[in-house]
């Protein structure tokens, strides 16, 4: 006869049968890889046995181990003993088996508030939102059990993660009815839920109504603004937090660094770096990794190298972030060197590491090296190839002119290729003028994502470059029929805490006269040096003179002229683009860097180009499969887009305040911002 409080042996007879050998103490010890389980032989006392079983559950990494403990519980102890039943439910959920957890919970004869909270919180943490909601409703309406603030925290968190705002509002009303809003944790959870759903006014109201705003409250507000694309406002909250004498932590600083990345202001990054140094968080590998990643994305790769070299205990994420920095800046050989040092230091690469490594090979044209690492990633390191890896390889092969090899690789993929893979091949078709293959690839892309205007523009440009104007017109008509538009190309330059925005032919800037005068001066100088405009990048059926006039007013050239006028000649001129840099602007930037004796760094959506002494860091390997819509260039000449001031000089501007506060700013030596990065990183690490 079964003791009261035991689960039905018949319901879980399958567990007992499957784990019959594990029911013996010796079998259980061999099944559960835990030092605590080795003590089970000598435990005759049930309290000791339950303690050992709980310790064993905490180390379970497979469901079979959990089932072994479960079988031992059925045979030897009561589910209420030491809350072992609740622990089993939590373990099943953590391992991703909600059905087993629910069945076990339903058959437990004695369920108290702790049991229900364990089930609800376990379902919430494991991402089973619908089941979590169902359990909460059962507890409240079927069992008539009053939820506690722990119950509310779990269910609000589930609504927040799932974006279930309607359900969350109901829970909010229920919490008000029960008088739960005096709990700061409940207020923070509701603040987070409304903020994640984009209801910033409601989130701010909760923040203001919170009687005791703790660090979690401030961190939530900062994160909410960043998540909703309001980076400057998030910095405003951070400043207010500092004035309220609330000490920040790692979570705060990670969010602030993300805000800096979104804003793209290098001076601001230096100020925040100074604050990190003063607070002692620079020794935190997570913060240091975020910093080096920030500098790399802002175009300051040498500063990233410096931060990386100062990290004492490097983890896999830090290695991978530095490798990604080399990759996006086009330093493929340095990325490979860093990878080899990383492996020698005993760090196991994962799929993210290989994505950046293959990307580095792709940006540098290292075909043989890319093939080598693509092969050994699974054979030597046991890393499964994913879509991103295939996309990098297709891009590498395609840009090297191996279009057939790239197409064969796609056909041999073990999974269905996505738009990223086909898009890489379409770009290669643009570079090498393969219209037939481009037509086939474009059809596949139109089928996968018919709303992506870039694919239509790319195919239209391929036809235009080949002189197939009628086919190009058909693609344009199809694009218009589907209501697809593409934003015009823009270039951005930072100067005096402002982001200046330029589009083609833009004359709306306050310094427009000076900019165009400088541009004419530059064009005159490069003409004397023998530079001729590459009008083949103007995909219009117009005469050469008009083509040259159009190409000379590209946004990159306007940004370049402005930057040369206002920036310090000792520092690089950094330009950011929303589209790929065109071939003519790329060639002009090389010549200008030589004539003006300036380092020019241009970032497009794919990578950075470092121009110095007439050369580019890409080695001219990056061919230009421009996805700029030539017709939007014509249409937008008369728009007169205003200079885009992301930050104002008003007294209360968060960015200005950050730069004016008496915090020590990070002032790296001039060499940190020189053109050639100091690739001593690998050597520094090897000497440790």
mmCIF file of C-alpha atoms in Angstrom, residues 134-491:
data_model
loop_
_atom_site.group_PDB
_atom_site.id
_atom_site.type_symbol
_atom_site.label_atom_id
_atom_site.label_comp_id
_atom_site.label_asym_id
_atom_site.label_seq_id
_atom_site.Cartn_x
_atom_site.Cartn_y
_atom_site.Cartn_z
ATOM 1 C CA UNK A 134 -2.988 28.994 -17.070
ATOM 2 C CA UNK A 135 -1.376 27.927 -13.786
ATOM 3 C CA UNK A 136 -1.920 31.386 -12.295
ATOM 4 C CA UNK A 137 -5.614 31.329 -13.260
ATOM 5 C CA UNK A 138 -6.038 27.801 -11.828
ATOM 6 C CA UNK A 139 -4.466 28.821 -8.540
ATOM 7 C CA UNK A 140 -6.680 31.889 -8.245
ATOM 8 C CA UNK A 141 -10.040 30.740 -9.599
ATOM 9 C CA UNK A 142 -10.097 26.925 -9.239
ATOM 10 C CA UNK A 143 -8.204 26.497 -5.990
ATOM 11 C CA UNK A 144 -9.193 29.949 -4.657
ATOM 12 C CA UNK A 145 -5.682 30.493 -3.332
ATOM 13 C CA UNK A 146 -4.534 34.077 -2.804
ATOM 14 C CA UNK A 147 -1.409 34.918 -4.857
ATOM 15 C CA UNK A 148 1.546 36.609 -3.181
ATOM 16 C CA UNK A 149 3.927 39.220 -4.607
ATOM 17 C CA UNK A 150 6.131 36.294 -5.734
ATOM 18 C CA UNK A 151 3.239 34.994 -7.854
ATOM 19 C CA UNK A 152 2.711 38.444 -9.355
ATOM 20 C CA UNK A 153 6.398 38.931 -10.128
ATOM 21 C CA UNK A 154 6.495 35.687 -12.106
ATOM 22 C CA UNK A 155 3.309 36.309 -14.072
ATOM 23 C CA UNK A 156 4.186 39.953 -14.869
ATOM 24 C CA UNK A 157 7.636 38.848 -16.031
ATOM 25 C CA UNK A 158 6.003 36.261 -18.301
ATOM 26 C CA UNK A 159 3.692 38.882 -19.807
ATOM 27 C CA UNK A 160 6.643 41.213 -20.310
ATOM 28 C CA UNK A 161 8.779 38.633 -22.119
ATOM 29 C CA UNK A 162 5.912 37.485 -24.339
ATOM 30 C CA UNK A 163 4.616 40.973 -25.106
ATOM 31 C CA UNK A 164 1.214 39.962 -23.727
ATOM 32 C CA UNK A 165 0.201 43.479 -22.716
ATOM 33 C CA UNK A 166 -3.569 42.809 -22.566
ATOM 34 C CA UNK A 167 -3.064 39.988 -20.095
ATOM 35 C CA UNK A 168 -0.518 42.114 -18.258
ATOM 36 C CA UNK A 169 -3.061 44.904 -17.821
ATOM 37 C CA UNK A 170 -5.474 42.421 -16.244
ATOM 38 C CA UNK A 171 -2.771 41.282 -13.850
ATOM 39 C CA UNK A 172 -2.011 44.937 -13.121
ATOM 40 C CA UNK A 173 -5.653 45.545 -12.185
ATOM 41 C CA UNK A 174 -5.677 42.456 -9.987
ATOM 42 C CA UNK A 175 -2.500 43.653 -8.219
ATOM 43 C CA UNK A 176 -4.139 47.039 -7.557
ATOM 44 C CA UNK A 177 -7.193 45.286 -6.102
ATOM 45 C CA UNK A 178 -5.035 43.278 -3.712
ATOM 46 C CA UNK A 179 -2.966 46.295 -2.701
ATOM 47 C CA UNK A 180 0.292 44.949 -4.149
ATOM 48 C CA UNK A 181 1.546 48.249 -5.587
ATOM 49 C CA UNK A 182 3.254 49.152 -2.334
ATOM 50 C CA UNK A 183 5.860 46.518 -3.229
ATOM 51 C CA UNK A 184 8.736 48.176 -5.127
ATOM 52 C CA UNK A 185 9.477 44.895 -6.931
ATOM 53 C CA UNK A 186 5.944 44.787 -8.324
ATOM 54 C CA UNK A 187 6.223 48.414 -9.436
ATOM 55 C CA UNK A 188 9.537 47.687 -11.164
ATOM 56 C CA UNK A 189 8.063 44.643 -12.904
ATOM 57 C CA UNK A 190 5.071 46.654 -14.186
ATOM 58 C CA UNK A 191 7.383 49.495 -15.255
ATOM 59 C CA UNK A 192 9.459 47.008 -17.244
ATOM 60 C CA UNK A 193 6.383 45.399 -18.823
ATOM 61 C CA UNK A 194 4.888 48.678 -20.058
ATOM 62 C CA UNK A 195 8.280 49.970 -21.201
ATOM 63 C CA UNK A 196 9.087 46.857 -23.234
ATOM 64 C CA UNK A 197 5.694 47.166 -24.914
ATOM 65 C CA UNK A 198 6.480 50.741 -25.980
ATOM 66 C CA UNK A 199 4.180 52.457 -23.478
ATOM 67 C CA UNK A 200 6.752 54.972 -22.274
ATOM 68 C CA UNK A 201 4.264 57.381 -20.681
ATOM 69 C CA UNK A 202 2.861 54.613 -18.475
ATOM 70 C CA UNK A 203 6.376 53.381 -17.659
ATOM 71 C CA UNK A 204 7.424 56.899 -16.610
ATOM 72 C CA UNK A 205 4.292 57.192 -14.470
ATOM 73 C CA UNK A 206 5.173 53.995 -12.638
ATOM 74 C CA UNK A 207 8.725 55.203 -12.149
ATOM 75 C CA UNK A 208 7.563 58.543 -10.713
ATOM 76 C CA UNK A 209 4.965 56.805 -8.513
ATOM 77 C CA UNK A 210 7.462 54.352 -7.040
ATOM 78 C CA UNK A 211 7.953 55.511 -3.432
ATOM 79 C CA UNK A 212 11.419 54.006 -3.077
ATOM 80 C CA UNK A 213 13.260 54.069 -6.391
ATOM 81 C CA UNK A 214 16.057 51.538 -6.121
ATOM 82 C CA UNK A 215 18.850 50.703 -8.544
ATOM 83 C CA UNK A 216 16.607 48.251 -10.410
ATOM 84 C CA UNK A 217 14.082 51.057 -11.009
ATOM 85 C CA UNK A 218 16.729 53.343 -12.508
ATOM 86 C CA UNK A 219 18.274 50.555 -14.590
ATOM 87 C CA UNK A 220 14.855 49.625 -15.948
ATOM 88 C CA UNK A 221 14.140 53.207 -17.057
ATOM 89 C CA UNK A 222 17.530 53.552 -18.744
ATOM 90 C CA UNK A 223 17.086 50.205 -20.530
ATOM 91 C CA UNK A 224 13.527 51.022 -21.623
ATOM 92 C CA UNK A 225 14.616 54.200 -23.394
ATOM 93 C CA UNK A 226 17.462 52.369 -25.142
ATOM 94 C CA UNK A 227 15.150 49.541 -26.240
ATOM 95 C CA UNK A 228 12.733 52.080 -27.710
ATOM 96 C CA UNK A 229 15.456 53.866 -29.687
ATOM 97 C CA UNK A 230 15.715 56.890 -27.383
ATOM 98 C CA UNK A 231 19.385 56.710 -26.516
ATOM 99 C CA UNK A 232 19.790 60.380 -25.611
ATOM 100 C CA UNK A 233 16.818 60.249 -23.239
ATOM 101 C CA UNK A 234 18.348 57.185 -21.564
ATOM 102 C CA UNK A 235 21.496 59.207 -20.901
ATOM 103 C CA UNK A 236 19.301 61.924 -19.395
ATOM 104 C CA UNK A 237 17.927 59.371 -16.926
ATOM 105 C CA UNK A 238 21.472 58.225 -16.181
ATOM 106 C CA UNK A 239 22.538 61.802 -15.351
ATOM 107 C CA UNK A 240 19.508 62.249 -13.086
ATOM 108 C CA UNK A 241 20.372 58.978 -11.379
ATOM 109 C CA UNK A 242 23.923 60.171 -10.743
ATOM 110 C CA UNK A 243 22.642 63.464 -9.318
ATOM 111 C CA UNK A 244 20.364 61.484 -7.011
ATOM 112 C CA UNK A 245 23.536 59.849 -5.610
ATOM 113 C CA UNK A 246 22.489 56.382 -6.758
ATOM 114 C CA UNK A 247 25.553 54.240 -7.433
ATOM 115 C CA UNK A 248 25.483 52.465 -10.773
ATOM 116 C CA UNK A 249 26.419 48.830 -11.322
ATOM 117 C CA UNK A 250 27.434 46.575 -14.199
ATOM 118 C CA UNK A 251 23.903 46.417 -15.620
ATOM 119 C CA UNK A 252 23.674 50.222 -15.662
ATOM 120 C CA UNK A 253 26.970 50.670 -17.434
ATOM 121 C CA UNK A 254 26.239 47.995 -20.049
ATOM 122 C CA UNK A 255 23.016 49.784 -20.976
ATOM 123 C CA UNK A 256 24.742 53.184 -21.053
ATOM 124 C CA UNK A 257 27.444 51.786 -23.344
ATOM 125 C CA UNK A 258 24.701 50.458 -25.621
ATOM 126 C CA UNK A 259 23.191 53.956 -25.690
ATOM 127 C CA UNK A 260 26.591 55.372 -26.676
ATOM 128 C CA UNK A 261 26.815 52.847 -29.492
ATOM 129 C CA UNK A 262 23.365 53.823 -30.751
ATOM 130 C CA UNK A 263 24.274 57.522 -30.694
ATOM 131 C CA UNK A 264 27.652 57.002 -32.348
ATOM 132 C CA UNK A 265 29.368 59.908 -30.579
ATOM 133 C CA UNK A 266 33.044 59.211 -29.943
ATOM 134 C CA UNK A 267 33.557 62.047 -27.456
ATOM 135 C CA UNK A 268 30.725 60.692 -25.370
ATOM 136 C CA UNK A 269 32.274 57.211 -25.439
ATOM 137 C CA UNK A 270 35.500 58.688 -24.078
ATOM 138 C CA UNK A 271 33.631 60.389 -21.219
ATOM 139 C CA UNK A 272 31.853 57.180 -20.258
ATOM 140 C CA UNK A 273 35.152 55.299 -20.449
ATOM 141 C CA UNK A 274 36.613 57.795 -17.979
ATOM 142 C CA UNK A 275 33.694 57.162 -15.620
ATOM 143 C CA UNK A 276 34.259 53.410 -15.914
ATOM 144 C CA UNK A 277 37.926 53.855 -15.019
ATOM 145 C CA UNK A 278 37.123 55.993 -11.986
ATOM 146 C CA UNK A 279 34.483 53.557 -10.705
ATOM 147 C CA UNK A 280 36.814 50.553 -10.887
ATOM 148 C CA UNK A 281 34.574 48.700 -13.346
ATOM 149 C CA UNK A 282 37.335 48.590 -15.949
ATOM 150 C CA UNK A 283 38.538 45.351 -14.358
ATOM 151 C CA UNK A 284 35.149 43.784 -15.078
ATOM 152 C CA UNK A 285 35.608 41.657 -18.205
ATOM 153 C CA UNK A 286 31.981 42.157 -19.288
ATOM 154 C CA UNK A 287 32.281 45.959 -19.112
ATOM 155 C CA UNK A 288 35.702 45.905 -20.797
ATOM 156 C CA UNK A 289 34.291 43.740 -23.593
ATOM 157 C CA UNK A 290 31.417 46.164 -24.125
ATOM 158 C CA UNK A 291 33.929 49.023 -24.260
ATOM 159 C CA UNK A 292 36.176 47.406 -26.848
ATOM 160 C CA UNK A 293 33.101 46.527 -28.899
ATOM 161 C CA UNK A 294 31.915 50.152 -28.672
ATOM 162 C CA UNK A 295 35.248 51.573 -29.811
ATOM 163 C CA UNK A 296 35.426 49.118 -32.717
ATOM 164 C CA UNK A 297 31.956 50.115 -33.930
ATOM 165 C CA UNK A 298 32.831 53.804 -33.638
ATOM 166 C CA UNK A 299 35.832 53.313 -35.920
ATOM 167 C CA UNK A 300 38.507 53.430 -33.186
ATOM 168 C CA UNK A 301 39.986 49.958 -33.619
ATOM 169 C CA UNK A 302 43.328 50.805 -31.948
ATOM 170 C CA UNK A 303 41.416 51.926 -28.843
ATOM 171 C CA UNK A 304 39.672 48.525 -28.884
ATOM 172 C CA UNK A 305 43.062 46.827 -29.031
ATOM 173 C CA UNK A 306 44.234 48.898 -26.071
ATOM 174 C CA UNK A 307 41.189 47.955 -23.963
ATOM 175 C CA UNK A 308 41.572 44.299 -24.961
ATOM 176 C CA UNK A 309 45.239 44.287 -23.982
ATOM 177 C CA UNK A 310 44.341 45.603 -20.516
ATOM 178 C CA UNK A 311 41.849 42.823 -19.722
ATOM 179 C CA UNK A 312 43.449 40.549 -17.132
ATOM 180 C CA UNK A 313 41.176 37.507 -17.353
ATOM 181 C CA UNK A 314 39.986 37.082 -20.915
ATOM 182 C CA UNK A 315 36.898 34.995 -21.561
ATOM 183 C CA UNK A 316 35.484 33.648 -24.808
ATOM 184 C CA UNK A 317 33.216 36.663 -25.281
ATOM 185 C CA UNK A 318 36.149 39.100 -25.029
ATOM 186 C CA UNK A 319 38.224 37.114 -27.543
ATOM 187 C CA UNK A 320 35.273 36.938 -29.934
ATOM 188 C CA UNK A 321 34.519 40.670 -29.593
ATOM 189 C CA UNK A 322 38.099 41.571 -30.479
ATOM 190 C CA UNK A 323 38.029 39.166 -33.409
ATOM 191 C CA UNK A 324 34.771 40.767 -34.574
ATOM 192 C CA UNK A 325 36.449 44.167 -34.409
ATOM 193 C CA UNK A 326 39.245 43.016 -36.696
ATOM 194 C CA UNK A 327 36.679 41.456 -39.035
ATOM 195 C CA UNK A 328 34.480 44.536 -39.481
ATOM 196 C CA UNK A 329 37.556 46.702 -40.090
ATOM 197 C CA UNK A 330 38.834 44.318 -42.759
ATOM 198 C CA UNK A 331 41.960 43.075 -40.991
ATOM 199 C CA UNK A 332 41.534 39.406 -41.861
ATOM 200 C CA UNK A 333 45.114 38.299 -41.265
ATOM 201 C CA UNK A 334 45.159 39.885 -37.823
ATOM 202 C CA UNK A 335 41.848 38.163 -37.024
ATOM 203 C CA UNK A 336 43.367 34.805 -37.951
ATOM 204 C CA UNK A 337 46.440 35.493 -35.778
ATOM 205 C CA UNK A 338 44.184 36.372 -32.867
ATOM 206 C CA UNK A 339 42.106 33.226 -33.391
ATOM 207 C CA UNK A 340 45.198 31.011 -33.298
ATOM 208 C CA UNK A 341 46.435 32.651 -30.084
ATOM 209 C CA UNK A 342 42.952 32.245 -28.595
ATOM 210 C CA UNK A 343 42.964 28.508 -29.320
ATOM 211 C CA UNK A 344 46.502 28.124 -27.950
ATOM 212 C CA UNK A 345 45.302 29.719 -24.724
ATOM 213 C CA UNK A 346 42.756 26.938 -24.328
ATOM 214 C CA UNK A 347 39.636 28.889 -25.284
ATOM 215 C CA UNK A 348 37.125 26.786 -27.214
ATOM 216 C CA UNK A 349 35.650 28.682 -30.191
ATOM 217 C CA UNK A 350 31.911 28.521 -30.767
ATOM 218 C CA UNK A 351 29.626 29.253 -33.726
ATOM 219 C CA UNK A 352 29.796 33.019 -33.077
ATOM 220 C CA UNK A 353 33.602 32.946 -33.138
ATOM 221 C CA UNK A 354 33.619 31.186 -36.501
ATOM 222 C CA UNK A 355 31.016 33.570 -37.923
ATOM 223 C CA UNK A 356 33.332 36.517 -37.268
ATOM 224 C CA UNK A 357 36.402 34.595 -38.405
ATOM 225 C CA UNK A 358 34.794 33.691 -41.734
ATOM 226 C CA UNK A 359 33.520 37.253 -42.071
ATOM 227 C CA UNK A 360 37.099 38.506 -41.603
ATOM 228 C CA UNK A 361 38.257 36.171 -44.368
ATOM 229 C CA UNK A 362 35.414 37.390 -46.584
ATOM 230 C CA UNK A 363 36.247 41.078 -46.054
ATOM 231 C CA UNK A 364 39.923 40.455 -46.817
ATOM 232 C CA UNK A 365 39.572 38.048 -49.743
ATOM 233 C CA UNK A 366 41.316 35.181 -47.910
ATOM 234 C CA UNK A 367 39.705 32.388 -49.922
ATOM 235 C CA UNK A 368 42.005 29.510 -48.964
ATOM 236 C CA UNK A 369 41.989 30.476 -45.297
ATOM 237 C CA UNK A 370 38.196 30.780 -45.332
ATOM 238 C CA UNK A 371 37.821 27.332 -46.891
ATOM 239 C CA UNK A 372 40.226 25.910 -44.300
ATOM 240 C CA UNK A 373 38.352 27.265 -41.279
ATOM 241 C CA UNK A 374 34.980 26.411 -42.780
ATOM 242 C CA UNK A 375 36.178 22.815 -43.036
ATOM 243 C CA UNK A 376 37.818 22.393 -39.634
ATOM 244 C CA UNK A 377 35.113 24.177 -37.639
ATOM 245 C CA UNK A 378 33.056 20.980 -37.639
ATOM 246 C CA UNK A 379 35.781 18.375 -38.161
ATOM 247 C CA UNK A 380 38.195 19.655 -35.498
ATOM 248 C CA UNK A 381 36.154 21.850 -33.160
ATOM 249 C CA UNK A 382 32.784 20.116 -33.457
ATOM 250 C CA UNK A 383 30.956 23.371 -34.222
ATOM 251 C CA UNK A 384 27.848 22.853 -36.325
ATOM 252 C CA UNK A 385 27.651 25.014 -39.442
ATOM 253 C CA UNK A 386 24.788 27.467 -39.416
ATOM 254 C CA UNK A 387 23.233 29.805 -41.970
ATOM 255 C CA UNK A 388 25.571 32.656 -41.034
ATOM 256 C CA UNK A 389 28.625 30.507 -41.800
ATOM 257 C CA UNK A 390 27.276 29.560 -45.224
ATOM 258 C CA UNK A 391 26.408 33.195 -45.920
ATOM 259 C CA UNK A 392 29.998 34.247 -45.159
ATOM 260 C CA UNK A 393 31.384 31.540 -47.426
ATOM 261 C CA UNK A 394 29.042 32.411 -50.296
ATOM 262 C CA UNK A 395 30.074 36.058 -49.939
ATOM 263 C CA UNK A 396 33.770 35.096 -49.891
ATOM 264 C CA UNK A 397 33.525 32.846 -52.951
ATOM 265 C CA UNK A 398 31.268 35.253 -54.836
ATOM 266 C CA UNK A 399 33.465 38.311 -54.316
ATOM 267 C CA UNK A 400 36.435 36.270 -55.486
ATOM 268 C CA UNK A 401 34.654 35.540 -58.766
ATOM 269 C CA UNK A 402 33.906 31.905 -57.922
ATOM 270 C CA UNK A 403 30.189 32.240 -58.652
ATOM 271 C CA UNK A 404 29.701 28.607 -59.641
ATOM 272 C CA UNK A 405 31.418 27.412 -56.465
ATOM 273 C CA UNK A 406 29.219 29.706 -54.417
ATOM 274 C CA UNK A 407 26.092 28.415 -56.166
ATOM 275 C CA UNK A 408 27.169 24.799 -55.662
ATOM 276 C CA UNK A 409 27.739 25.452 -51.973
ATOM 277 C CA UNK A 410 24.204 26.800 -51.641
ATOM 278 C CA UNK A 411 22.747 23.742 -53.358
ATOM 279 C CA UNK A 412 24.669 21.444 -50.988
ATOM 280 C CA UNK A 413 23.521 23.216 -47.827
ATOM 281 C CA UNK A 414 21.864 20.869 -45.297
ATOM 282 C CA UNK A 415 19.283 23.558 -44.494
ATOM 283 C CA UNK A 416 17.118 25.879 -46.567
ATOM 284 C CA UNK A 417 19.121 28.976 -47.588
ATOM 285 C CA UNK A 418 17.726 32.262 -46.336
ATOM 286 C CA UNK A 419 17.732 35.743 -47.853
ATOM 287 C CA UNK A 420 21.187 36.463 -46.418
ATOM 288 C CA UNK A 421 22.738 33.572 -48.337
ATOM 289 C CA UNK A 422 21.001 34.358 -51.634
ATOM 290 C CA UNK A 423 21.633 38.075 -51.148
ATOM 291 C CA UNK A 424 25.383 37.452 -50.915
ATOM 292 C CA UNK A 425 25.280 35.625 -54.249
ATOM 293 C CA UNK A 426 23.177 38.364 -55.871
ATOM 294 C CA UNK A 427 25.775 40.913 -54.781
ATOM 295 C CA UNK A 428 28.485 38.854 -56.448
ATOM 296 C CA UNK A 429 26.411 38.718 -59.638
ATOM 297 C CA UNK A 430 26.306 42.534 -59.595
ATOM 298 C CA UNK A 431 30.096 42.733 -59.257
ATOM 299 C CA UNK A 432 30.801 40.319 -62.102
ATOM 300 C CA UNK A 433 27.848 41.207 -64.343
ATOM 301 C CA UNK A 434 26.269 37.739 -64.419
ATOM 302 C CA UNK A 435 22.745 38.719 -65.424
ATOM 303 C CA UNK A 436 21.415 35.188 -66.004
ATOM 304 C CA UNK A 437 22.375 33.913 -62.569
ATOM 305 C CA UNK A 438 21.242 37.194 -61.040
ATOM 306 C CA UNK A 439 17.770 36.739 -62.525
ATOM 307 C CA UNK A 440 17.438 33.257 -61.006
ATOM 308 C CA UNK A 441 18.756 34.364 -57.597
ATOM 309 C CA UNK A 442 16.517 37.453 -57.537
ATOM 310 C CA UNK A 443 13.420 35.318 -58.153
ATOM 311 C CA UNK A 444 14.294 33.244 -55.117
ATOM 312 C CA UNK A 445 14.806 36.389 -53.046
ATOM 313 C CA UNK A 446 11.479 37.854 -54.204
ATOM 314 C CA UNK A 447 9.839 34.627 -53.075
ATOM 315 C CA UNK A 448 11.525 34.581 -49.654
ATOM 316 C CA UNK A 449 11.049 38.272 -48.848
ATOM 317 C CA UNK A 450 8.912 40.126 -51.406
ATOM 318 C CA UNK A 451 8.929 43.324 -49.306
ATOM 319 C CA UNK A 452 12.713 43.869 -49.294
ATOM 320 C CA UNK A 453 13.334 46.753 -51.712
ATOM 321 C CA UNK A 454 17.088 46.141 -51.776
ATOM 322 C CA UNK A 455 16.733 43.031 -53.906
ATOM 323 C CA UNK A 456 14.667 44.815 -56.554
ATOM 324 C CA UNK A 457 17.126 47.716 -56.661
ATOM 325 C CA UNK A 458 20.051 45.327 -56.968
ATOM 326 C CA UNK A 459 18.491 43.471 -59.906
ATOM 327 C CA UNK A 460 17.508 46.729 -61.567
ATOM 328 C CA UNK A 461 21.077 47.999 -61.201
ATOM 329 C CA UNK A 462 22.450 44.762 -62.667
ATOM 330 C CA UNK A 463 20.225 45.174 -65.719
ATOM 331 C CA UNK A 464 21.121 48.873 -66.022
ATOM 332 C CA UNK A 465 24.853 48.162 -65.819
ATOM 333 C CA UNK A 466 24.426 45.645 -68.645
ATOM 334 C CA UNK A 467 22.469 48.173 -70.748
ATOM 335 C CA UNK A 468 19.240 46.172 -70.417
ATOM 336 C CA UNK A 469 17.116 49.258 -69.816
ATOM 337 C CA UNK A 470 13.803 47.592 -70.676
ATOM 338 C CA UNK A 471 14.359 44.804 -68.124
ATOM 339 C CA UNK A 472 15.422 47.378 -65.546
ATOM 340 C CA UNK A 473 12.210 49.303 -66.168
ATOM 341 C CA UNK A 474 10.134 46.156 -65.617
ATOM 342 C CA UNK A 475 11.780 45.617 -62.223
ATOM 343 C CA UNK A 476 11.142 49.273 -61.350
ATOM 344 C CA UNK A 477 7.486 48.874 -62.335
ATOM 345 C CA UNK A 478 7.166 45.726 -60.189
ATOM 346 C CA UNK A 479 8.703 47.567 -57.269
ATOM 347 C CA UNK A 480 6.289 50.465 -57.699
ATOM 348 C CA UNK A 481 3.344 48.090 -58.031
ATOM 349 C CA UNK A 482 4.228 46.543 -54.672
ATOM 350 C CA UNK A 483 4.579 49.943 -53.017
ATOM 351 C CA UNK A 484 8.253 49.535 -52.157
ATOM 352 C CA UNK A 485 10.538 52.487 -51.540
ATOM 353 C CA UNK A 486 14.145 52.870 -50.500
ATOM 354 C CA UNK A 487 15.529 55.670 -48.375
ATOM 355 C CA UNK A 488 18.159 57.832 -50.081
ATOM 356 C CA UNK A 489 21.810 57.334 -49.232
ATOM 357 C CA UNK A 490 22.976 59.428 -46.270
ATOM 358 C CA UNK A 491 26.391 60.195 -44.803
#
